[in-house]
Amino acid sequence: MVAVSTAFASRQLFSSMSRRSMSSTAHLHFLRESLMGSNSSNNDRVERFSSADLSSAKVSHRPPAVKKGSLGSGSIFSDGEVSTSGPTPKKRASKKDKDEDEDVEQSTALADRNRDTISRTLIPHPERRARWERKMVIRAVKNRGQLTKEEVIQQSERELQSRSHWFKTSVKKLGPLARQVAGKKVEDAIMQMRYSKKKAAKDVLAFLEQARNEAIVSRGMGIKSTDDGSKEVEIKLKDGKRYTVRDEREIYVDQAWVNRGPYGVDFDHRARGQINRLRPPYTALAVVLKEEKTRVREWRDRTEKALRERKEKLWVQMPDRRVTGQSQYYSW
């Protein structure tokens, strides 16, 4: 009984497998025929398109024709053939024509402009300008045209006062750096800040470089001239130290001070959700740059003043005078 059931099951399995293989074979045959039909239809379309007359098609855009040049008469590549199809040179304008063209053009020089037209822009308040001119004339007449000592110094010496932006530091930290650069040459001060361990020294370094460049560009300071026959001068500073000036055009830091700025806002996050409100300070640095010429002049002024004061305090005996109001008798 078991053998009969096994044979029946194997027969059923073989019949199902044969039916599946036949169905898959028929499906593949159908796909092959459909592909062959599509290829034949595409080939027919290509043949019909190729047989069409392409000359009847309209072109919407055609590229411009290429213009070919020609060699000049004196070209070494002409091989003896001279071409006259090139551009002809223009006639050189005469001096008379140039003068006429210059007369036609309007001059833009300030001396040739109409003062009445630009007076409203140059002098927006004529009454104030007239009062100021009158004041200056009265001042010149009162002093007989002589300049004061301060005016002479301003005309003969150069100076620049510069102020930095707000540094995120305190006055207590920036003050020592300001005292360190004061009195030094600007190059020496930059070198000191470059190798300083202070955190604010980096900001001071950038500010000194900016102030030096501004002094050179806007004031013309520090420009050495070859014709200047200046010699080394040994002077004495205010603190009594000896100092040698080798070039009077070098820039030095005459003054340096610190300005207290506003306070910022910051927060310090602590444990258990506590937050402390901080007030970080901001500070600025200001410097006055001058040339070594000013330092030499100040030393000479101090020397002359000390000599003048010493002469004033010098004791001089009374001169010989005739004795008057004397009598041979006693006055009492």
CSV table of N, CA and C in Angstrom, one decimal, residues 21-172:
chain,number,residue,atom,x,y,z
A,21,SER,N,7.0,23.8,-17.1
A,21,SER,CA,8.0,24.1,-18.1
A,21,SER,C,7.4,24.4,-19.4
A,22,MET,N,6.3,23.8,-19.8
A,22,MET,CA,5.6,24.1,-21.1
A,22,MET,C,5.1,25.6,-21.0
A,23,SER,N,4.5,26.0,-19.9
A,23,SER,CA,4.0,27.4,-19.8
A,23,SER,C,5.1,28.4,-19.9
A,24,SER,N,6.2,28.2,-19.3
A,24,SER,CA,7.3,29.1,-19.3
A,24,SER,C,7.9,29.2,-20.7
A,25,THR,N,8.0,28.1,-21.4
A,25,THR,CA,8.5,28.0,-22.8
A,25,THR,C,7.6,28.9,-23.7
A,26,ALA,N,6.3,28.7,-23.5
A,26,ALA,CA,5.4,29.5,-24.4
A,26,ALA,C,5.5,31.0,-24.1
A,27,HIS,N,5.7,31.3,-22.8
A,27,HIS,CA,5.9,32.8,-22.5
A,27,HIS,C,7.1,33.4,-23.1
A,28,LEU,N,8.2,32.6,-23.1
A,28,LEU,CA,9.5,33.1,-23.7
A,28,LEU,C,9.3,33.3,-25.2
A,29,HIS,N,8.6,32.4,-25.9
A,29,HIS,CA,8.3,32.5,-27.3
A,29,HIS,C,7.5,33.7,-27.6
A,30,PHE,N,6.5,34.0,-26.8
A,30,PHE,CA,5.7,35.2,-27.0
A,30,PHE,C,6.5,36.5,-26.9
A,31,LEU,N,7.4,36.6,-25.9
A,31,LEU,CA,8.3,37.8,-25.7
A,31,LEU,C,9.2,38.0,-26.9
A,32,ARG,N,9.8,36.9,-27.4
A,32,ARG,CA,10.7,37.0,-28.5
A,32,ARG,C,10.0,37.5,-29.8
A,33,GLU,N,8.8,37.1,-30.0
A,33,GLU,CA,8.0,37.5,-31.2
A,33,GLU,C,7.7,39.0,-31.1
A,34,SER,N,7.3,39.5,-29.8
A,34,SER,CA,7.0,40.9,-29.6
A,34,SER,C,8.2,41.8,-29.9
A,35,LEU,N,9.4,41.4,-29.4
A,35,LEU,CA,10.6,42.2,-29.6
A,35,LEU,C,11.0,42.3,-31.0
A,36,MET,N,10.8,41.2,-31.8
A,36,MET,CA,11.2,41.2,-33.2
A,36,MET,C,10.2,42.1,-33.9
A,37,GLY,N,9.0,42.1,-33.5
A,37,GLY,CA,8.0,43.0,-34.2
A,37,GLY,C,8.3,44.5,-33.9
A,38,SER,N,8.7,44.8,-32.7
A,38,SER,CA,9.0,46.2,-32.4
A,38,SER,C,10.3,46.7,-33.1
A,39,ASN,N,11.3,45.8,-33.3
A,39,ASN,CA,12.5,46.2,-34.0
A,39,ASN,C,12.2,46.4,-35.5
A,40,SER,N,11.4,45.6,-36.0
A,40,SER,CA,11.0,45.8,-37.4
A,40,SER,C,10.3,47.1,-37.7
A,41,SER,N,9.4,47.5,-36.7
A,41,SER,CA,8.7,48.8,-36.9
A,41,SER,C,9.6,49.9,-36.7
A,42,ASN,N,10.6,49.9,-35.8
A,42,ASN,CA,11.6,51.0,-35.7
A,42,ASN,C,12.4,51.1,-36.9
A,43,ASN,N,12.8,50.0,-37.5
A,43,ASN,CA,13.6,50.0,-38.8
A,43,ASN,C,12.8,50.7,-39.9
A,44,ASP,N,11.5,50.4,-40.0
A,44,ASP,CA,10.7,51.0,-41.0
A,44,ASP,C,10.7,52.5,-40.8
A,45,ARG,N,10.6,53.0,-39.6
A,45,ARG,CA,10.5,54.5,-39.3
A,45,ARG,C,11.8,55.1,-39.7
A,46,VAL,N,13.0,54.5,-39.4
A,46,VAL,CA,14.3,55.1,-39.8
A,46,VAL,C,14.4,55.2,-41.3
A,47,GLU,N,14.0,54.1,-42.0
A,47,GLU,CA,14.1,54.2,-43.5
A,47,GLU,C,13.2,55.3,-44.0
A,48,ARG,N,12.0,55.5,-43.5
A,48,ARG,CA,11.1,56.5,-44.0
A,48,ARG,C,11.7,57.9,-43.7
A,49,PHE,N,12.4,58.1,-42.6
A,49,PHE,CA,13.0,59.4,-42.2
A,49,PHE,C,14.2,59.7,-43.1
A,50,SER,N,15.0,58.6,-43.4
A,50,SER,CA,16.2,58.8,-44.2
A,50,SER,C,15.8,59.1,-45.6
A,51,SER,N,14.7,58.5,-46.1
A,51,SER,CA,14.3,58.8,-47.5
A,51,SER,C,13.7,60.1,-47.7
A,52,ALA,N,13.4,60.9,-46.6
A,52,ALA,CA,12.7,62.2,-46.8
A,52,ALA,C,13.7,63.2,-47.3
A,53,ASP,N,13.2,64.2,-47.9
A,53,ASP,CA,14.1,65.3,-48.5
A,53,ASP,C,14.5,66.2,-47.4
A,54,LEU,N,15.8,66.2,-47.0
A,54,LEU,CA,16.3,67.0,-45.9
A,54,LEU,C,16.6,68.5,-46.4
A,55,SER,N,16.7,68.6,-47.7
A,55,SER,CA,17.0,70.0,-48.2
A,55,SER,C,15.8,70.9,-48.0
A,56,SER,N,14.6,70.4,-47.9
A,56,SER,CA,13.4,71.2,-47.7
A,56,SER,C,13.3,71.7,-46.2
A,57,ALA,N,14.1,71.2,-45.3
A,57,ALA,CA,14.0,71.7,-43.9
A,57,ALA,C,14.5,73.1,-43.7
A,58,LYS,N,13.9,73.9,-42.9
A,58,LYS,CA,14.2,75.3,-42.7
A,58,LYS,C,15.2,75.4,-41.5
A,59,VAL,N,16.3,76.2,-41.7
A,59,VAL,CA,17.2,76.4,-40.6
A,59,VAL,C,16.9,77.8,-39.9
A,60,SER,N,16.7,77.7,-38.6
A,60,SER,CA,16.3,78.9,-37.9
A,60,SER,C,17.5,79.9,-37.7
A,61,HIS,N,18.7,79.4,-37.5
A,61,HIS,CA,19.9,80.3,-37.3
A,61,HIS,C,21.1,79.8,-38.0
A,62,ARG,N,21.7,80.7,-38.7
A,62,ARG,CA,22.9,80.3,-39.4
A,62,ARG,C,24.1,81.1,-38.9
A,63,PRO,N,25.3,80.6,-38.6
A,63,PRO,CA,26.4,81.3,-38.1
A,63,PRO,C,26.9,82.4,-39.1
A,64,PRO,N,27.4,83.5,-38.6
A,64,PRO,CA,27.9,84.6,-39.5
A,64,PRO,C,29.1,84.1,-40.3
A,65,ALA,N,29.2,84.7,-41.5
A,65,ALA,CA,30.4,84.3,-42.3
A,65,ALA,C,31.7,84.8,-41.7
A,66,VAL,N,32.7,84.0,-41.8
A,66,VAL,CA,34.0,84.3,-41.3
A,66,VAL,C,34.7,85.3,-42.2
A,67,LYS,N,35.2,86.4,-41.6
A,67,LYS,CA,35.9,87.4,-42.4
A,67,LYS,C,37.4,87.1,-42.3
A,68,LYS,N,38.0,86.8,-43.4
A,68,LYS,CA,39.4,86.5,-43.5
A,68,LYS,C,40.2,87.8,-43.8
A,69,GLY,N,41.3,88.0,-43.0
A,69,GLY,CA,42.1,89.2,-43.2
A,69,GLY,C,43.2,88.9,-44.3
A,70,SER,N,44.0,89.9,-44.5
A,70,SER,CA,45.1,89.7,-45.5
A,70,SER,C,46.3,90.3,-44.9
A,71,LEU,N,47.5,89.9,-45.4
A,71,LEU,CA,48.8,90.3,-44.9
A,71,LEU,C,49.0,91.7,-45.4
A,72,GLY,N,49.8,92.5,-44.6
A,72,GLY,CA,50.2,93.8,-45.0
A,72,GLY,C,51.2,93.8,-46.1
A,73,SER,N,51.5,95.1,-46.6
A,73,SER,CA,52.4,95.2,-47.7
A,73,SER,C,53.8,94.9,-47.3
A,74,GLY,N,54.2,95.2,-46.0
A,74,GLY,CA,55.5,95.0,-45.6
A,74,GLY,C,55.7,93.7,-44.8
A,75,SER,N,54.8,92.7,-44.8
A,75,SER,CA,54.8,91.5,-44.1
A,75,SER,C,55.9,90.6,-44.6
A,76,ILE,N,56.6,89.9,-43.8
A,76,ILE,CA,57.6,89.0,-44.2
A,76,ILE,C,57.0,87.6,-44.7
A,77,PHE,N,55.7,87.5,-44.5
A,77,PHE,CA,55.0,86.2,-44.9
A,77,PHE,C,54.2,86.4,-46.2
A,78,SER,N,54.4,87.5,-46.8
A,78,SER,CA,53.6,87.8,-48.0
A,78,SER,C,54.1,87.1,-49.3
A,79,ASP,N,55.4,86.6,-49.3
A,79,ASP,CA,56.0,85.9,-50.5
A,79,ASP,C,55.9,86.8,-51.7
A,80,GLY,N,56.1,88.1,-51.6
A,80,GLY,CA,56.1,89.0,-52.7
A,80,GLY,C,54.8,89.4,-53.2
A,81,GLU,N,53.7,88.9,-52.6
A,81,GLU,CA,52.3,89.3,-53.1
A,81,GLU,C,51.8,90.4,-52.2
A,82,VAL,N,51.5,91.5,-52.8
A,82,VAL,CA,51.1,92.7,-52.1
A,82,VAL,C,49.6,92.8,-52.2
A,83,SER,N,48.9,92.9,-51.0
A,83,SER,CA,47.4,92.9,-51.0
A,83,SER,C,47.0,94.3,-50.6
A,84,THR,N,46.1,94.9,-51.3
A,84,THR,CA,45.6,96.2,-51.0
A,84,THR,C,44.2,96.2,-50.4
A,85,SER,N,43.7,95.0,-50.0
A,85,SER,CA,42.4,94.8,-49.4
A,85,SER,C,42.3,95.2,-48.0
A,86,GLY,N,43.4,95.4,-47.3
A,86,GLY,CA,43.4,95.7,-45.9
A,86,GLY,C,43.0,97.1,-45.6
A,87,PRO,N,42.8,97.5,-44.3
A,87,PRO,CA,42.4,98.8,-44.0
A,87,PRO,C,43.5,99.8,-44.3
A,88,THR,N,43.1,101.0,-44.8
A,88,THR,CA,44.0,102.1,-45.1
A,88,THR,C,44.3,102.9,-43.9
A,89,PRO,N,45.5,103.4,-43.7
A,89,PRO,CA,45.8,104.2,-42.5
A,89,PRO,C,45.2,105.6,-42.6
A,90,LYS,N,44.8,106.1,-41.5
A,90,LYS,CA,44.2,107.5,-41.5
A,90,LYS,C,45.3,108.5,-41.6
A,91,LYS,N,44.8,109.7,-42.0
A,91,LYS,CA,45.7,110.8,-42.2
A,91,LYS,C,46.1,111.4,-40.8
A,92,ARG,N,47.3,111.7,-40.6
A,92,ARG,CA,47.8,112.2,-39.4
A,92,ARG,C,47.3,113.6,-39.2
A,93,ALA,N,46.7,113.8,-38.0
A,93,ALA,CA,46.1,115.1,-37.7
A,93,ALA,C,47.2,116.2,-37.5
A,94,SER,N,47.0,117.3,-38.1
A,94,SER,CA,47.9,118.4,-38.0
A,94,SER,C,47.9,119.1,-36.6
A,95,LYS,N,48.8,120.0,-36.3
A,95,LYS,CA,48.9,120.7,-35.1
A,95,LYS,C,47.7,121.7,-34.9
A,96,LYS,N,47.3,122.2,-36.1
A,96,LYS,CA,46.2,123.2,-36.0
A,96,LYS,C,44.9,122.5,-35.6
A,97,ASP,N,44.7,121.3,-36.2
A,97,ASP,CA,43.5,120.6,-35.8
A,97,ASP,C,43.5,120.2,-34.4
A,98,LYS,N,44.6,119.8,-33.8
A,98,LYS,CA,44.7,119.5,-32.4
A,98,LYS,C,44.4,120.7,-31.5
A,99,ASP,N,44.9,121.9,-31.9
A,99,ASP,CA,44.6,123.1,-31.1
A,99,ASP,C,43.1,123.4,-31.2
A,100,GLU,N,42.5,123.2,-32.3
A,100,GLU,CA,41.0,123.5,-32.4
A,100,GLU,C,40.2,122.5,-31.5
A,101,ASP,N,40.7,121.2,-31.5
A,101,ASP,CA,40.0,120.2,-30.7
A,101,ASP,C,40.1,120.6,-29.2
A,102,GLU,N,41.3,121.0,-28.8
A,102,GLU,CA,41.5,121.4,-27.4
A,102,GLU,C,40.7,122.6,-27.0
A,103,ASP,N,40.5,123.5,-27.9
A,103,ASP,CA,39.7,124.7,-27.6
A,103,ASP,C,38.2,124.3,-27.4
A,104,VAL,N,37.8,123.3,-28.2
A,104,VAL,CA,36.4,122.9,-28.1
A,104,VAL,C,36.1,122.3,-26.7
A,105,GLU,N,37.1,121.4,-26.3
A,105,GLU,CA,36.9,120.7,-25.0
A,105,GLU,C,36.9,121.7,-23.8
A,106,GLN,N,36.1,121.5,-22.9
A,106,GLN,CA,36.0,122.4,-21.7
A,106,GLN,C,37.1,122.0,-20.7
A,107,SER,N,37.8,123.0,-20.1
A,107,SER,CA,38.8,122.8,-19.2
A,107,SER,C,38.2,122.5,-17.8
A,108,THR,N,38.8,121.5,-17.1
A,108,THR,CA,38.3,121.0,-15.8
A,108,THR,C,39.2,121.5,-14.7
A,109,ALA,N,40.1,122.4,-15.0
A,109,ALA,CA,41.0,122.9,-13.9
A,109,ALA,C,40.2,123.7,-12.9
A,110,LEU,N,40.6,123.7,-11.7
A,110,LEU,CA,39.9,124.5,-10.6
A,110,LEU,C,39.9,126.0,-10.9
A,111,ALA,N,41.0,126.5,-11.5
A,111,ALA,CA,41.2,127.9,-11.7
A,111,ALA,C,40.2,128.4,-12.8
A,112,ASP,N,39.8,127.5,-13.7
A,112,ASP,CA,39.0,127.8,-14.8
A,112,ASP,C,37.5,127.6,-14.5
A,113,ARG,N,37.2,127.1,-13.4
A,113,ARG,CA,35.7,126.9,-13.0
A,113,ARG,C,35.1,128.2,-12.6
A,114,ASN,N,33.8,128.2,-12.7
A,114,ASN,CA,33.0,129.4,-12.3
A,114,ASN,C,32.8,129.3,-10.8
A,115,ARG,N,33.3,130.3,-10.1
A,115,ARG,CA,33.2,130.3,-8.6
A,115,ARG,C,31.8,130.5,-8.2
A,116,ASP,N,31.0,131.3,-8.9
A,116,ASP,CA,29.6,131.5,-8.5
A,116,ASP,C,28.8,130.3,-8.5
A,117,THR,N,29.1,129.4,-9.4
A,117,THR,CA,28.3,128.1,-9.6
A,117,THR,C,28.6,127.2,-8.4
A,118,ILE,N,29.8,127.1,-8.0
A,118,ILE,CA,30.2,126.1,-7.0
A,118,ILE,C,30.3,126.8,-5.6
A,119,SER,N,30.0,128.1,-5.5
A,119,SER,CA,30.1,128.7,-4.2
A,119,SER,C,29.1,128.2,-3.2
A,120,ARG,N,27.9,127.8,-3.6
A,120,ARG,CA,26.9,127.2,-2.7
A,120,ARG,C,27.4,125.9,-2.1
A,121,THR,N,28.2,125.1,-2.8
A,121,THR,CA,28.7,123.9,-2.3
A,121,THR,C,29.9,124.1,-1.4
A,122,LEU,N,30.8,125.0,-1.9
A,122,LEU,CA,32.1,125.2,-1.1
A,122,LEU,C,31.8,126.1,0.1
A,123,ILE,N,30.9,127.0,0.0
A,123,ILE,CA,30.6,127.9,1.2
A,123,ILE,C,29.1,127.8,1.5
A,124,PRO,N,28.7,126.8,2.3
A,124,PRO,CA,27.3,126.7,2.5
A,124,PRO,C,26.7,127.8,3.4
A,125,HIS,N,27.5,128.4,4.2
A,125,HIS,CA,27.1,129.5,5.1
A,125,HIS,C,28.0,130.7,4.8
A,126,PRO,N,27.6,131.6,3.9
A,126,PRO,CA,28.5,132.7,3.6
A,126,PRO,C,28.7,133.7,4.7
A,127,GLU,N,27.6,133.9,5.5
A,127,GLU,CA,27.8,134.9,6.6
A,127,GLU,C,28.8,134.4,7.7
A,128,ARG,N,28.7,133.1,8.0
A,128,ARG,CA,29.7,132.6,9.0
A,128,ARG,C,31.1,132.6,8.4
A,129,ARG,N,31.2,132.4,7.1
A,129,ARG,CA,32.5,132.4,6.5
A,129,ARG,C,33.1,133.8,6.5
A,130,ALA,N,32.2,134.8,6.3
A,130,ALA,CA,32.7,136.2,6.4
A,130,ALA,C,33.1,136.6,7.8
A,131,ARG,N,32.4,136.2,8.8
A,131,ARG,CA,32.8,136.5,10.2
A,131,ARG,C,34.1,135.8,10.5
A,132,TRP,N,34.3,134.6,10.1
A,132,TRP,CA,35.5,133.9,10.4
A,132,TRP,C,36.7,134.5,9.7
A,133,GLU,N,36.5,135.0,8.5
A,133,GLU,CA,37.6,135.7,7.8
A,133,GLU,C,38.0,137.0,8.5
A,134,ARG,N,37.0,137.7,8.9
A,134,ARG,CA,37.2,138.9,9.7
A,134,ARG,C,38.0,138.7,11.0
A,135,LYS,N,37.6,137.6,11.6
A,135,LYS,CA,38.3,137.2,12.9
A,135,LYS,C,39.7,136.9,12.6
A,136,MET,N,40.0,136.2,11.6
A,136,MET,CA,41.4,135.8,11.3
A,136,MET,C,42.2,137.0,10.9
A,137,VAL,N,41.6,138.0,10.2
A,137,VAL,CA,42.4,139.2,9.8
A,137,VAL,C,42.7,140.0,11.0
A,138,ILE,N,41.7,140.1,11.9
A,138,ILE,CA,42.0,140.9,13.2
A,138,ILE,C,43.1,140.2,14.0
A,139,ARG,N,43.1,138.9,14.1
A,139,ARG,CA,44.1,138.2,14.8
A,139,ARG,C,45.5,138.4,14.2
A,140,ALA,N,45.6,138.3,12.9
A,140,ALA,CA,46.9,138.5,12.2
A,140,ALA,C,47.4,140.0,12.4
A,141,VAL,N,46.5,141.0,12.4
A,141,VAL,CA,46.9,142.3,12.6
A,141,VAL,C,47.3,142.6,14.0
A,142,LYS,N,46.7,141.9,14.9
A,142,LYS,CA,47.0,142.1,16.3
A,142,LYS,C,48.4,141.6,16.6
A,143,ASN,N,48.7,140.4,16.0
A,143,ASN,CA,50.1,139.8,16.3
A,143,ASN,C,51.1,140.3,15.3
A,144,ARG,N,50.7,141.3,14.4
A,144,ARG,CA,51.6,141.8,13.4
A,144,ARG,C,52.1,140.7,12.4
A,145,GLY,N,51.3,139.7,12.2
A,145,GLY,CA,51.6,138.6,11.3
A,145,GLY,C,52.6,137.6,11.8
A,146,GLN,N,53.0,137.7,13.1
A,146,GLN,CA,53.9,136.8,13.7
A,146,GLN,C,53.2,135.6,14.2
A,147,LEU,N,53.8,134.4,14.0
A,147,LEU,CA,53.3,133.2,14.4
A,147,LEU,C,53.7,132.9,15.9
A,148,THR,N,52.9,132.2,16.6
A,148,THR,CA,53.2,131.8,18.0
A,148,THR,C,54.1,130.6,17.9
A,149,LYS,N,54.7,130.3,19.1
A,149,LYS,CA,55.6,129.2,19.2
A,149,LYS,C,54.9,127.9,18.9
A,150,GLU,N,53.6,127.7,19.3
A,150,GLU,CA,52.9,126.5,19.0
A,150,GLU,C,52.6,126.4,17.5
A,151,GLU,N,52.3,127.5,16.9
A,151,GLU,CA,52.0,127.4,15.4
A,151,GLU,C,53.3,127.1,14.6
A,152,VAL,N,54.4,127.6,15.1
A,152,VAL,CA,55.7,127.2,14.4
A,152,VAL,C,56.0,125.8,14.6
A,153,ILE,N,55.8,125.2,15.8
A,153,ILE,CA,56.0,123.8,16.0
A,153,ILE,C,55.1,122.9,15.1
A,154,GLN,N,53.8,123.3,15.0
A,154,GLN,CA,52.9,122.5,14.2
A,154,GLN,C,53.2,122.6,12.8
A,155,GLN,N,53.8,123.6,12.3
A,155,GLN,CA,54.2,123.7,10.9
A,155,GLN,C,55.5,123.0,10.6
A,156,SER,N,56.4,122.9,11.5
A,156,SER,CA,57.7,122.3,11.3
A,156,SER,C,57.8,120.8,11.7
A,157,GLU,N,56.9,120.4,12.6
A,157,GLU,CA,57.0,119.0,13.1
A,157,GLU,C,55.7,118.2,12.8
A,158,ARG,N,55.8,116.9,12.8
A,158,ARG,CA,54.7,116.1,12.5
A,158,ARG,C,54.3,115.3,13.8
A,159,GLU,N,53.0,115.0,13.8
A,159,GLU,CA,52.4,114.4,15.0
A,159,GLU,C,51.1,113.7,14.7
A,160,LEU,N,50.9,112.5,15.3
A,160,LEU,CA,49.6,111.8,15.1
A,160,LEU,C,49.1,111.2,16.4
A,161,GLN,N,47.9,111.5,16.7
A,161,GLN,CA,47.2,110.9,17.8
A,161,GLN,C,46.2,109.9,17.3
A,162,SER,N,46.3,108.7,17.8
A,162,SER,CA,45.4,107.6,17.4
A,162,SER,C,44.9,106.9,18.6
A,163,ARG,N,43.6,106.4,18.4
A,163,ARG,CA,43.0,105.7,19.5
A,163,ARG,C,42.4,104.4,19.0
A,164,SER,N,42.6,103.3,19.7
A,164,SER,CA,42.2,102.0,19.3
A,164,SER,C,40.7,101.7,19.6
A,165,HIS,N,40.2,100.6,19.1
A,165,HIS,CA,38.9,100.2,19.5
A,165,HIS,C,38.9,99.6,20.9
A,166,TRP,N,37.7,99.2,21.3
A,166,TRP,CA,37.6,98.7,22.7
A,166,TRP,C,38.2,97.2,22.8
A,167,PHE,N,39.2,97.1,23.6
A,167,PHE,CA,39.7,95.7,23.9
A,167,PHE,C,38.9,95.1,25.1
A,168,LYS,N,38.7,93.8,25.0
A,168,LYS,CA,38.0,93.1,26.0
A,168,LYS,C,39.0,92.7,27.1
A,169,THR,N,39.4,93.7,27.9
A,169,THR,CA,40.3,93.6,29.0
A,169,THR,C,40.1,94.7,30.0
A,170,SER,N,40.8,94.7,31.1
A,170,SER,CA,40.6,95.7,32.1
A,170,SER,C,41.7,96.8,32.0
A,171,VAL,N,41.5,97.9,32.8
A,171,VAL,CA,42.5,98.9,32.8
A,171,VAL,C,43.8,98.4,33.6
A,172,LYS,N,43.6,97.6,34.6
A,172,LYS,CA,44.7,97.0,35.4
A,172,LYS,C,45.6,96.1,34.5
